[in-house]
JSON list of C-alpha atoms in Angstrom, two decimals:
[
{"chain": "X", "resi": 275, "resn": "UNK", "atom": "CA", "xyz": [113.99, 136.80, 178.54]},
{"chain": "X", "resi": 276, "resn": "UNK", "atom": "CA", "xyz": [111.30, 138.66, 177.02]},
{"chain": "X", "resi": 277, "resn": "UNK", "atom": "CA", "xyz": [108.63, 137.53, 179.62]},
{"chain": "X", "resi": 278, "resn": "UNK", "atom": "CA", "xyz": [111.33, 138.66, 182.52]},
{"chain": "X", "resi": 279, "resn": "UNK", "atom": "CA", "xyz": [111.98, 142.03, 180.89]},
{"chain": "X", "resi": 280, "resn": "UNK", "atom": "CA", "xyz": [108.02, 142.27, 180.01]},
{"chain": "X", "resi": 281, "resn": "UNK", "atom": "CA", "xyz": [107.17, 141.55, 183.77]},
{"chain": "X", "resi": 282, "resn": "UNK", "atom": "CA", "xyz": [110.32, 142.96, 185.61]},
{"chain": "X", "resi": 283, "resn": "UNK", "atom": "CA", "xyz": [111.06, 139.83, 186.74]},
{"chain": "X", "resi": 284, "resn": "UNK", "atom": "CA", "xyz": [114.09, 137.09, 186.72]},
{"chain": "X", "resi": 285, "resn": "UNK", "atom": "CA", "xyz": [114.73, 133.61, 186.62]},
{"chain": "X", "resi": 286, "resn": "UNK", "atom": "CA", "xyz": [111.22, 132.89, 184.79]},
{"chain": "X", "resi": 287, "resn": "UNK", "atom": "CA", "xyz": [112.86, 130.03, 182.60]},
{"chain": "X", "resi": 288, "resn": "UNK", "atom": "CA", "xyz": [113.11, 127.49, 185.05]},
{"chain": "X", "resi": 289, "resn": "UNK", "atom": "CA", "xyz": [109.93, 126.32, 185.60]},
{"chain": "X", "resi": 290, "resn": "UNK", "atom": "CA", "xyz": [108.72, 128.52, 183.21]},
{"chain": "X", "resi": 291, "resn": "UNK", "atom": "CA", "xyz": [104.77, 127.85, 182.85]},
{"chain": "X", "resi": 292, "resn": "UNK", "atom": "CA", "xyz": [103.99, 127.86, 186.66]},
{"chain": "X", "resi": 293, "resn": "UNK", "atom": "CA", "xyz": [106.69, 131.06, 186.92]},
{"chain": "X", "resi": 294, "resn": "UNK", "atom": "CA", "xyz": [105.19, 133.13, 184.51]},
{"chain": "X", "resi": 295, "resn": "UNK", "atom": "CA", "xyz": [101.48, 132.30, 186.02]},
{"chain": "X", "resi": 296, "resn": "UNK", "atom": "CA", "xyz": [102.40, 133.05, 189.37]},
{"chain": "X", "resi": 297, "resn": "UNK", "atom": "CA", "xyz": [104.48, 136.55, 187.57]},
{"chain": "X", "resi": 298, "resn": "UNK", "atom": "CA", "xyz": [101.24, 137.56, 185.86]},
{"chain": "X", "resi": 299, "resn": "UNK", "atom": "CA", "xyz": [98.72, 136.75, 188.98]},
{"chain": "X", "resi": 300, "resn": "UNK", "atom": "CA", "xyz": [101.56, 138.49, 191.39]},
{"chain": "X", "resi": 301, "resn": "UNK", "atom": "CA", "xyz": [100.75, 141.66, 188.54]},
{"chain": "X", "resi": 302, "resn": "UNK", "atom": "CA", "xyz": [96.84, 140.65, 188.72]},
{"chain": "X", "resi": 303, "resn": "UNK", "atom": "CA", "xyz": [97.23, 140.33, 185.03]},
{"chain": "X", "resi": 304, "resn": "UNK", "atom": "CA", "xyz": [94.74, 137.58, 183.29]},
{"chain": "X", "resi": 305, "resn": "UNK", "atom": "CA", "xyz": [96.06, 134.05, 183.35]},
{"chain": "X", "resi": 306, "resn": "UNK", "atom": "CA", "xyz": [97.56, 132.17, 180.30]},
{"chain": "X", "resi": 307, "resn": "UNK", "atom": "CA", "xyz": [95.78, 129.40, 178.97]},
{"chain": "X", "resi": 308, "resn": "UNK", "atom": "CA", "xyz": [98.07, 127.38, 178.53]},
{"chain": "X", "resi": 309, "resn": "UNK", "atom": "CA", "xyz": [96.06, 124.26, 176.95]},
{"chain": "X", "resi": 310, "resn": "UNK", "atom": "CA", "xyz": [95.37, 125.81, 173.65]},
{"chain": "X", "resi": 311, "resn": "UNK", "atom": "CA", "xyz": [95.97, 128.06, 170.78]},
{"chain": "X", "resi": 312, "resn": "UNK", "atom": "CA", "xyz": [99.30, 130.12, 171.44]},
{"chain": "X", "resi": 313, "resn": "UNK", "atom": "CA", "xyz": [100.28, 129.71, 174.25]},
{"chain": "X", "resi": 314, "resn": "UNK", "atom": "CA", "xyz": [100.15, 125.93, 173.82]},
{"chain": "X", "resi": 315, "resn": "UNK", "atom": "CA", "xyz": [102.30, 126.20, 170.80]},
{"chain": "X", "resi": 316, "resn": "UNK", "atom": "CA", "xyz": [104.85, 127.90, 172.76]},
{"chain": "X", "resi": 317, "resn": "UNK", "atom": "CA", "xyz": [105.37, 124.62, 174.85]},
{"chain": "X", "resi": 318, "resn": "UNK", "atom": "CA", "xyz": [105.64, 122.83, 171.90]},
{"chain": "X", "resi": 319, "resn": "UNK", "atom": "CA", "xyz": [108.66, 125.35, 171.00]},
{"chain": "X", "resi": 320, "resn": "UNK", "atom": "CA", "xyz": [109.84, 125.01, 174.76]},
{"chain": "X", "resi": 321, "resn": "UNK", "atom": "CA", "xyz": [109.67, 120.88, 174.21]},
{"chain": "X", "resi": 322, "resn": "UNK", "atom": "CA", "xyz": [111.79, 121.63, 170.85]},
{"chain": "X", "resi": 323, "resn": "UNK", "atom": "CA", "xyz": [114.00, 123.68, 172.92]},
{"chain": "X", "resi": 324, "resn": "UNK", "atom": "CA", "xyz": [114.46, 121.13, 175.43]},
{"chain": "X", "resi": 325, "resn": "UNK", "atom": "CA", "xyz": [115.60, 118.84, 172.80]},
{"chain": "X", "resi": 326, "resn": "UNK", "atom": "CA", "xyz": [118.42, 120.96, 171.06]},
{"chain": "X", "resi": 327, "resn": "UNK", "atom": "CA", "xyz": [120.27, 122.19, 174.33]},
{"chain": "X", "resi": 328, "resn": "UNK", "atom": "CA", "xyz": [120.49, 118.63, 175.98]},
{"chain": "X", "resi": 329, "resn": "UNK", "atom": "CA", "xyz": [122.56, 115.77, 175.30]},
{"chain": "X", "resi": 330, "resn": "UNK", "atom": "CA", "xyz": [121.43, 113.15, 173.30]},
{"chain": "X", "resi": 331, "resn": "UNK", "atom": "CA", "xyz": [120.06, 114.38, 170.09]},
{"chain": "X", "resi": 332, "resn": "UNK", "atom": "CA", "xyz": [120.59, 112.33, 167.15]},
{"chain": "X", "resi": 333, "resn": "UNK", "atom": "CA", "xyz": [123.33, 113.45, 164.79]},
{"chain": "X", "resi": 334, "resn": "UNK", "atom": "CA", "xyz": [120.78, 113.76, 161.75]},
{"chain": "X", "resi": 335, "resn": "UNK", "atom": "CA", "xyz": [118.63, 116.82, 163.80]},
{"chain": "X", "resi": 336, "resn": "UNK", "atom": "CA", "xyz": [121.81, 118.57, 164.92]},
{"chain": "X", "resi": 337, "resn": "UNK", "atom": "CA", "xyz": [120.41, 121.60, 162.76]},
{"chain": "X", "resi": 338, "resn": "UNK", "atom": "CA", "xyz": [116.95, 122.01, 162.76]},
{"chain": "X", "resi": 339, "resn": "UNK", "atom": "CA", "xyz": [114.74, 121.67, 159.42]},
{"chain": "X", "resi": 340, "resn": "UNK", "atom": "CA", "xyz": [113.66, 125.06, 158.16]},
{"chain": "X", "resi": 341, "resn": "UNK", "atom": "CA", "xyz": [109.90, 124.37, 158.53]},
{"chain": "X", "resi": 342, "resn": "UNK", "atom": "CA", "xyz": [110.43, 124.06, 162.79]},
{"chain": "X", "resi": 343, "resn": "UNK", "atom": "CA", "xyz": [113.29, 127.13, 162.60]},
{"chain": "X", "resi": 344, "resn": "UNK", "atom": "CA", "xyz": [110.10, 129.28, 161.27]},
{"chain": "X", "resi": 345, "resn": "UNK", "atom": "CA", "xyz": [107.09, 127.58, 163.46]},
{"chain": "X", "resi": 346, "resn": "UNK", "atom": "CA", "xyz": [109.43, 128.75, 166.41]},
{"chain": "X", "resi": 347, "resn": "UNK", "atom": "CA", "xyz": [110.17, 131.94, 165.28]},
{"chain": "X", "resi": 348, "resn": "UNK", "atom": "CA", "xyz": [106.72, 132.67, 164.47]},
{"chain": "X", "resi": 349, "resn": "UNK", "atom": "CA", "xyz": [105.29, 131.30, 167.64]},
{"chain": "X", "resi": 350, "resn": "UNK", "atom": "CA", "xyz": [107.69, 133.14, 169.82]},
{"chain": "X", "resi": 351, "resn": "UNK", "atom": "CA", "xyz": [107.22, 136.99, 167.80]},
{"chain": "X", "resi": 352, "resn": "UNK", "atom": "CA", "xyz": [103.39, 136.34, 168.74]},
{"chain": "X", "resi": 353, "resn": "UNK", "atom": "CA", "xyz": [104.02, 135.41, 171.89]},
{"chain": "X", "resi": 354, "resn": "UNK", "atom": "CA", "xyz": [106.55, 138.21, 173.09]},
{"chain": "X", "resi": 355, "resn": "UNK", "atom": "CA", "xyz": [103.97, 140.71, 171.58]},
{"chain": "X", "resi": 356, "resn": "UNK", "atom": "CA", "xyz": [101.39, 138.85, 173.91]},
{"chain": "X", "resi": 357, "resn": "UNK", "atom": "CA", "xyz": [103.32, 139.30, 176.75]},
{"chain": "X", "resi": 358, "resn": "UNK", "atom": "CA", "xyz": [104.10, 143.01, 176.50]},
{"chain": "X", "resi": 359, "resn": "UNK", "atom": "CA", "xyz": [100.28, 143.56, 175.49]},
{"chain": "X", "resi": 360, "resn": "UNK", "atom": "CA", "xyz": [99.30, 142.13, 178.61]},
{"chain": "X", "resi": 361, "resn": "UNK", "atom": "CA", "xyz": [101.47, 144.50, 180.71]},
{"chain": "X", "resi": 362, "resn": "UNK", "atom": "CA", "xyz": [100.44, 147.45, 178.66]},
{"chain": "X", "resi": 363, "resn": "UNK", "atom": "CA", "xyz": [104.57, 147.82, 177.30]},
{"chain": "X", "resi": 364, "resn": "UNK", "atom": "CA", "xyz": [105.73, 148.72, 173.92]},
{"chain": "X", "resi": 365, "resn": "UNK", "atom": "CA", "xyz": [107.08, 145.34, 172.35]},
{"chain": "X", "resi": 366, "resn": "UNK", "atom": "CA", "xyz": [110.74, 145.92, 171.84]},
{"chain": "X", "resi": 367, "resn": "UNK", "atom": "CA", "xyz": [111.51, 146.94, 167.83]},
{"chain": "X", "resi": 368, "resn": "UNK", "atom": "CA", "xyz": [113.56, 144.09, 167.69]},
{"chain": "X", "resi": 369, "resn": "UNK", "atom": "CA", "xyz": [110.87, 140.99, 167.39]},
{"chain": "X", "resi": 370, "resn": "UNK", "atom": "CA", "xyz": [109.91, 142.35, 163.79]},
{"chain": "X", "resi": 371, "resn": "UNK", "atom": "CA", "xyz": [113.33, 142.71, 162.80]},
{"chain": "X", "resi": 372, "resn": "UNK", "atom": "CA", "xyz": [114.47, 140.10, 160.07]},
{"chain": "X", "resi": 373, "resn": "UNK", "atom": "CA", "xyz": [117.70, 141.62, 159.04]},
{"chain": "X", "resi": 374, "resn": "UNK", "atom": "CA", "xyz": [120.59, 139.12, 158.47]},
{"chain": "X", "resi": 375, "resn": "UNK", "atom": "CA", "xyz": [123.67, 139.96, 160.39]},
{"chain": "X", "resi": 376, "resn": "UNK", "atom": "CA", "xyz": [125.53, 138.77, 157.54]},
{"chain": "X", "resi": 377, "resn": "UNK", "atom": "CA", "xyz": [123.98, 140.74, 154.58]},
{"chain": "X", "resi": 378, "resn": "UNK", "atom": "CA", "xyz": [126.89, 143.55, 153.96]},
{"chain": "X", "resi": 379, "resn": "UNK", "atom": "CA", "xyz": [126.31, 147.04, 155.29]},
{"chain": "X", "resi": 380, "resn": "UNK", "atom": "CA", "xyz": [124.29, 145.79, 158.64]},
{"chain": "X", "resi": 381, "resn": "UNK", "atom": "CA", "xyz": [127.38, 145.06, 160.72]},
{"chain": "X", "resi": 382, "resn": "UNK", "atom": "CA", "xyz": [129.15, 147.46, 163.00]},
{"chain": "X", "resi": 383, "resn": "UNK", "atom": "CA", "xyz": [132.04, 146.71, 165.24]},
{"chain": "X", "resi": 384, "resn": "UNK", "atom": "CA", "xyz": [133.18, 148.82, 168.27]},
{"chain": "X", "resi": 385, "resn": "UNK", "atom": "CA", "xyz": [136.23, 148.29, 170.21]},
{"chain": "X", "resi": 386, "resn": "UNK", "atom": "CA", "xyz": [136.46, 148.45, 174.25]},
{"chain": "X", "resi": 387, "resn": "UNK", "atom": "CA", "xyz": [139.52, 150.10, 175.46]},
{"chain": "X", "resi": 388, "resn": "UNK", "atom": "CA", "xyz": [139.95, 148.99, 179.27]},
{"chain": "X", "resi": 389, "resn": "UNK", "atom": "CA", "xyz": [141.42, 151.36, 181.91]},
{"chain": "X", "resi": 390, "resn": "UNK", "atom": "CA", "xyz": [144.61, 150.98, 182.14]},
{"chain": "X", "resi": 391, "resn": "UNK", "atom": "CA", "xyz": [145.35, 150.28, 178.70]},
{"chain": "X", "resi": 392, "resn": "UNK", "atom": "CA", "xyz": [147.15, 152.82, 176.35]},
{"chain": "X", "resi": 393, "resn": "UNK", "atom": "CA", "xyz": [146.94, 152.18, 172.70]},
{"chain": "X", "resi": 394, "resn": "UNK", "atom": "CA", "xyz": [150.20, 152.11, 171.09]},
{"chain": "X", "resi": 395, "resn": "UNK", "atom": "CA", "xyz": [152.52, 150.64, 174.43]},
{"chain": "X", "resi": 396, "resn": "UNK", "atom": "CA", "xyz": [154.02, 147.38, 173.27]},
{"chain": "X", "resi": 397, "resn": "UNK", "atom": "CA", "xyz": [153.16, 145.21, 176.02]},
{"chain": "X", "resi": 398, "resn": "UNK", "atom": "CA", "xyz": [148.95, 146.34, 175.59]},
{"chain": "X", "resi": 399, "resn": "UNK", "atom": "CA", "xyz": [146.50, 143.05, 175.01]},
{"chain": "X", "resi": 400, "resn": "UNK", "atom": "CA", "xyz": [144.30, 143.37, 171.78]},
{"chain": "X", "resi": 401, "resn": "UNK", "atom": "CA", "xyz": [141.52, 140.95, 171.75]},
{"chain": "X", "resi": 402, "resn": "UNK", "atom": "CA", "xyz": [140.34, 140.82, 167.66]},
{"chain": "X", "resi": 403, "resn": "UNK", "atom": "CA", "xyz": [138.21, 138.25, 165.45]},
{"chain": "X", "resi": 404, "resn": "UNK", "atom": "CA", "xyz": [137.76, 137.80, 161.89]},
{"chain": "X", "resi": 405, "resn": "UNK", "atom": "CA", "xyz": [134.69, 138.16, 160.28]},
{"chain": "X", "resi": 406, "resn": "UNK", "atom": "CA", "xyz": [134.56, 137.55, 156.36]},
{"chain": "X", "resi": 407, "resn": "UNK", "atom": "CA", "xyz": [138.63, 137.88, 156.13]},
{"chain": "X", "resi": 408, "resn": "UNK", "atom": "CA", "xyz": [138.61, 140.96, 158.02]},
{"chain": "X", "resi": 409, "resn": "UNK", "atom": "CA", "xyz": [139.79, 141.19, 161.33]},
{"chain": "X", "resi": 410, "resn": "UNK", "atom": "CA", "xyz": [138.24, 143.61, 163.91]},
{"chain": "X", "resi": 411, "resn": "UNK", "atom": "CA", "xyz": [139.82, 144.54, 167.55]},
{"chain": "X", "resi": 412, "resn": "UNK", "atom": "CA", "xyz": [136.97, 143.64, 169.88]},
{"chain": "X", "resi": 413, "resn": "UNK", "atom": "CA", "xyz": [139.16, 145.16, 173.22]},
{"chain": "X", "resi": 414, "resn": "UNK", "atom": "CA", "xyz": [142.81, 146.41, 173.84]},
{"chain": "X", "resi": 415, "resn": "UNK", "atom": "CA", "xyz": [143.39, 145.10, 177.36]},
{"chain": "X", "resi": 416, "resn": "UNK", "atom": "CA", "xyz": [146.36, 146.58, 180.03]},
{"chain": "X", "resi": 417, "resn": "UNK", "atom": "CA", "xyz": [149.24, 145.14, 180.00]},
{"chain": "X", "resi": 418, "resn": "UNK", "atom": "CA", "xyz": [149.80, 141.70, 181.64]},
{"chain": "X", "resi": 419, "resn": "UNK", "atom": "CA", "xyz": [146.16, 141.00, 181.28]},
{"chain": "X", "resi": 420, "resn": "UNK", "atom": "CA", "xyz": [144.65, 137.44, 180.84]},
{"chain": "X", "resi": 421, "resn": "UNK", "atom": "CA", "xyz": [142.56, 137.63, 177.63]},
{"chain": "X", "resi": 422, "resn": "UNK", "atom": "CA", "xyz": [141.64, 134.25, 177.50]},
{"chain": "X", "resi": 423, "resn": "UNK", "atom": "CA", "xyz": [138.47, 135.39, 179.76]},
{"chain": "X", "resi": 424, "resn": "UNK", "atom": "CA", "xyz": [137.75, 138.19, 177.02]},
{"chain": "X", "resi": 425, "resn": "UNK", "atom": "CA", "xyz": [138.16, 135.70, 174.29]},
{"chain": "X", "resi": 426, "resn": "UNK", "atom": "CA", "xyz": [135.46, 133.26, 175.53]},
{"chain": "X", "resi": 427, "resn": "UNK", "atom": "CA", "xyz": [133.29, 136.49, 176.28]},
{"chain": "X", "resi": 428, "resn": "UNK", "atom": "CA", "xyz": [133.38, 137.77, 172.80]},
{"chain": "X", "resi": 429, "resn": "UNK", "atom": "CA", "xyz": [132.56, 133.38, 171.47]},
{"chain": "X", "resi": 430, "resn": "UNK", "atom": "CA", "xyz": [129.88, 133.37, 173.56]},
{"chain": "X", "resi": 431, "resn": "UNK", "atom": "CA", "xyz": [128.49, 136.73, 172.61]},
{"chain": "X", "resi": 432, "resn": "UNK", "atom": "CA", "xyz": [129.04, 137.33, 168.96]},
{"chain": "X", "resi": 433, "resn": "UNK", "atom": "CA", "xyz": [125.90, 136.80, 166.57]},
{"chain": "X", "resi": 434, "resn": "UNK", "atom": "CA", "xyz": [127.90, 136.88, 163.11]},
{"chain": "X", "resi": 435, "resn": "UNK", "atom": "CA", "xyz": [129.61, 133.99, 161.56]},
{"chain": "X", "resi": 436, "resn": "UNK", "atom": "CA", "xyz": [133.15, 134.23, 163.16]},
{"chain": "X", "resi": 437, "resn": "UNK", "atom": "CA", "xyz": [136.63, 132.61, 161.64]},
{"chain": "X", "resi": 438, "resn": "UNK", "atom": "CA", "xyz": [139.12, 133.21, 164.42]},
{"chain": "X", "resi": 439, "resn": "UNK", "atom": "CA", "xyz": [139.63, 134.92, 168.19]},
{"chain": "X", "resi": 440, "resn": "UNK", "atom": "CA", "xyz": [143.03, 136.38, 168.43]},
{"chain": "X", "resi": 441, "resn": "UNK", "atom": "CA", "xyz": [145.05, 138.15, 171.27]},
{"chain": "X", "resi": 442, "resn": "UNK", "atom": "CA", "xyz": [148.20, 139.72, 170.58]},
{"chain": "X", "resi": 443, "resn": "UNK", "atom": "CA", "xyz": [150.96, 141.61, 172.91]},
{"chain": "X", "resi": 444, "resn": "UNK", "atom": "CA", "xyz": [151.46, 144.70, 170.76]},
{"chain": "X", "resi": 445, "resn": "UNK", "atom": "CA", "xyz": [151.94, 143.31, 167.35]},
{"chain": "X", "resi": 446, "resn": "UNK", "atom": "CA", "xyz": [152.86, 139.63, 168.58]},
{"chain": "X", "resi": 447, "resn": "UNK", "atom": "CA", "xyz": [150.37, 137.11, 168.29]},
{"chain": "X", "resi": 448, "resn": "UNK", "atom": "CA", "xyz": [150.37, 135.11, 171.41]},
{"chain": "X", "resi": 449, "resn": "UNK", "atom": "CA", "xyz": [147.22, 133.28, 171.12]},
{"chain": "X", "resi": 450, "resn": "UNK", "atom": "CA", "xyz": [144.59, 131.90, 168.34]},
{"chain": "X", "resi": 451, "resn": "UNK", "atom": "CA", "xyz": [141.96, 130.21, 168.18]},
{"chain": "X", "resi": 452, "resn": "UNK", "atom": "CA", "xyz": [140.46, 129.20, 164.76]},
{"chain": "X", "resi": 453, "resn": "UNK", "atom": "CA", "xyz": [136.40, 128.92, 165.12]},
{"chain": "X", "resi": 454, "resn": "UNK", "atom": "CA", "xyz": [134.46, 126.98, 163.13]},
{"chain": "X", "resi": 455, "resn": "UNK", "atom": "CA", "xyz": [130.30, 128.86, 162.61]},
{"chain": "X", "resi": 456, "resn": "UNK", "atom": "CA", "xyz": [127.76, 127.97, 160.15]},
{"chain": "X", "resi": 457, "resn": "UNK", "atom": "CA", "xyz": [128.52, 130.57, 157.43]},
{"chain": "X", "resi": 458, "resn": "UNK", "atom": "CA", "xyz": [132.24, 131.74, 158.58]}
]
């Protein structure tokens, strides 16, 4: 995502060695060498990659060991800042950042009111989760709404260690579902 945002480009993942070559020759930028030092590494993070978001890895590497968590990490961060240095962009703040969602006082929560949806009539949809035994409204739907859409949104989305997505008509809970995340 970097590399498309970096280049103004999408769909670089794909086939993403000869993408991004033919993205940084269509910008007569200097190739990448892909065969050693950095950018080599970063196919060994791709081939690590590869393994974690297909089926079929073994039950005993479901969560990666902390040594390959920080080769990738490390190998990306130099790699996004070689990509934006290349285009002549400012790297975005967020590659030095190694705040922990989790550590108190770095979380925020905003809620999205929909049009069409007044706070306070009984029949409104609330979309909330719970997050360390507090639970936050995410988005108050209009009435009659379908929040199971909003509720897989907000799963799919949501970076902190989660407990539960809710939806409720007014005060009545009308659906639930209990979540289990590494650190909830």
């Amino acid at each position: 995502m970097a590399c498309e945002d970096a280049l103004e480009r999408t769909r670089l993942g794909a086939r993403m060695k000869d993408n991004l070559d033919q993205a940084l020759h269509h910008k007569q930028l200097s190739a990448i060498d892909w065969g050693q030092g950095l950018w080599q590494r970063v196919v060994r993070v791709q081939s690590l990659r590869h393994d974690y978001t297909h089926p079929g890895l073994e039950q005993h590497r479901l969560f990666a060991p902390t040594d390959e968590c920080e080769f990738a990490i490390d190998v990306l961060r130099a790699a996004i800042k070689d990509i934006y240095a290349r285009v002549g962009k400012q790297r975005p703040l967020w590659v030095e950042d190694d705040r922990n969602p989790e550590e108190p006082g770095s979380m925020a929560s905003a809620k999205v009111t929909r049009a069409g949806a007044k706070e306070g009539d009984p029949d409104v949809i609330a979309v909330s989760y719970t997050y360390r035994g507090e639970e936050h409204t995410s988005e108050v739907l209009p009435a009659g709404s379908d929040p199971e859409p909003v509720m897989q949104q907000l799963l799919e989305s949501i970076i902190v260690p989660i407990s539960a997505v809710r939806a409720y008509r007014g005060k009545e809970l009308i659906l639930e579902w209990n979540v289990r995340m590494r650190g909830s």
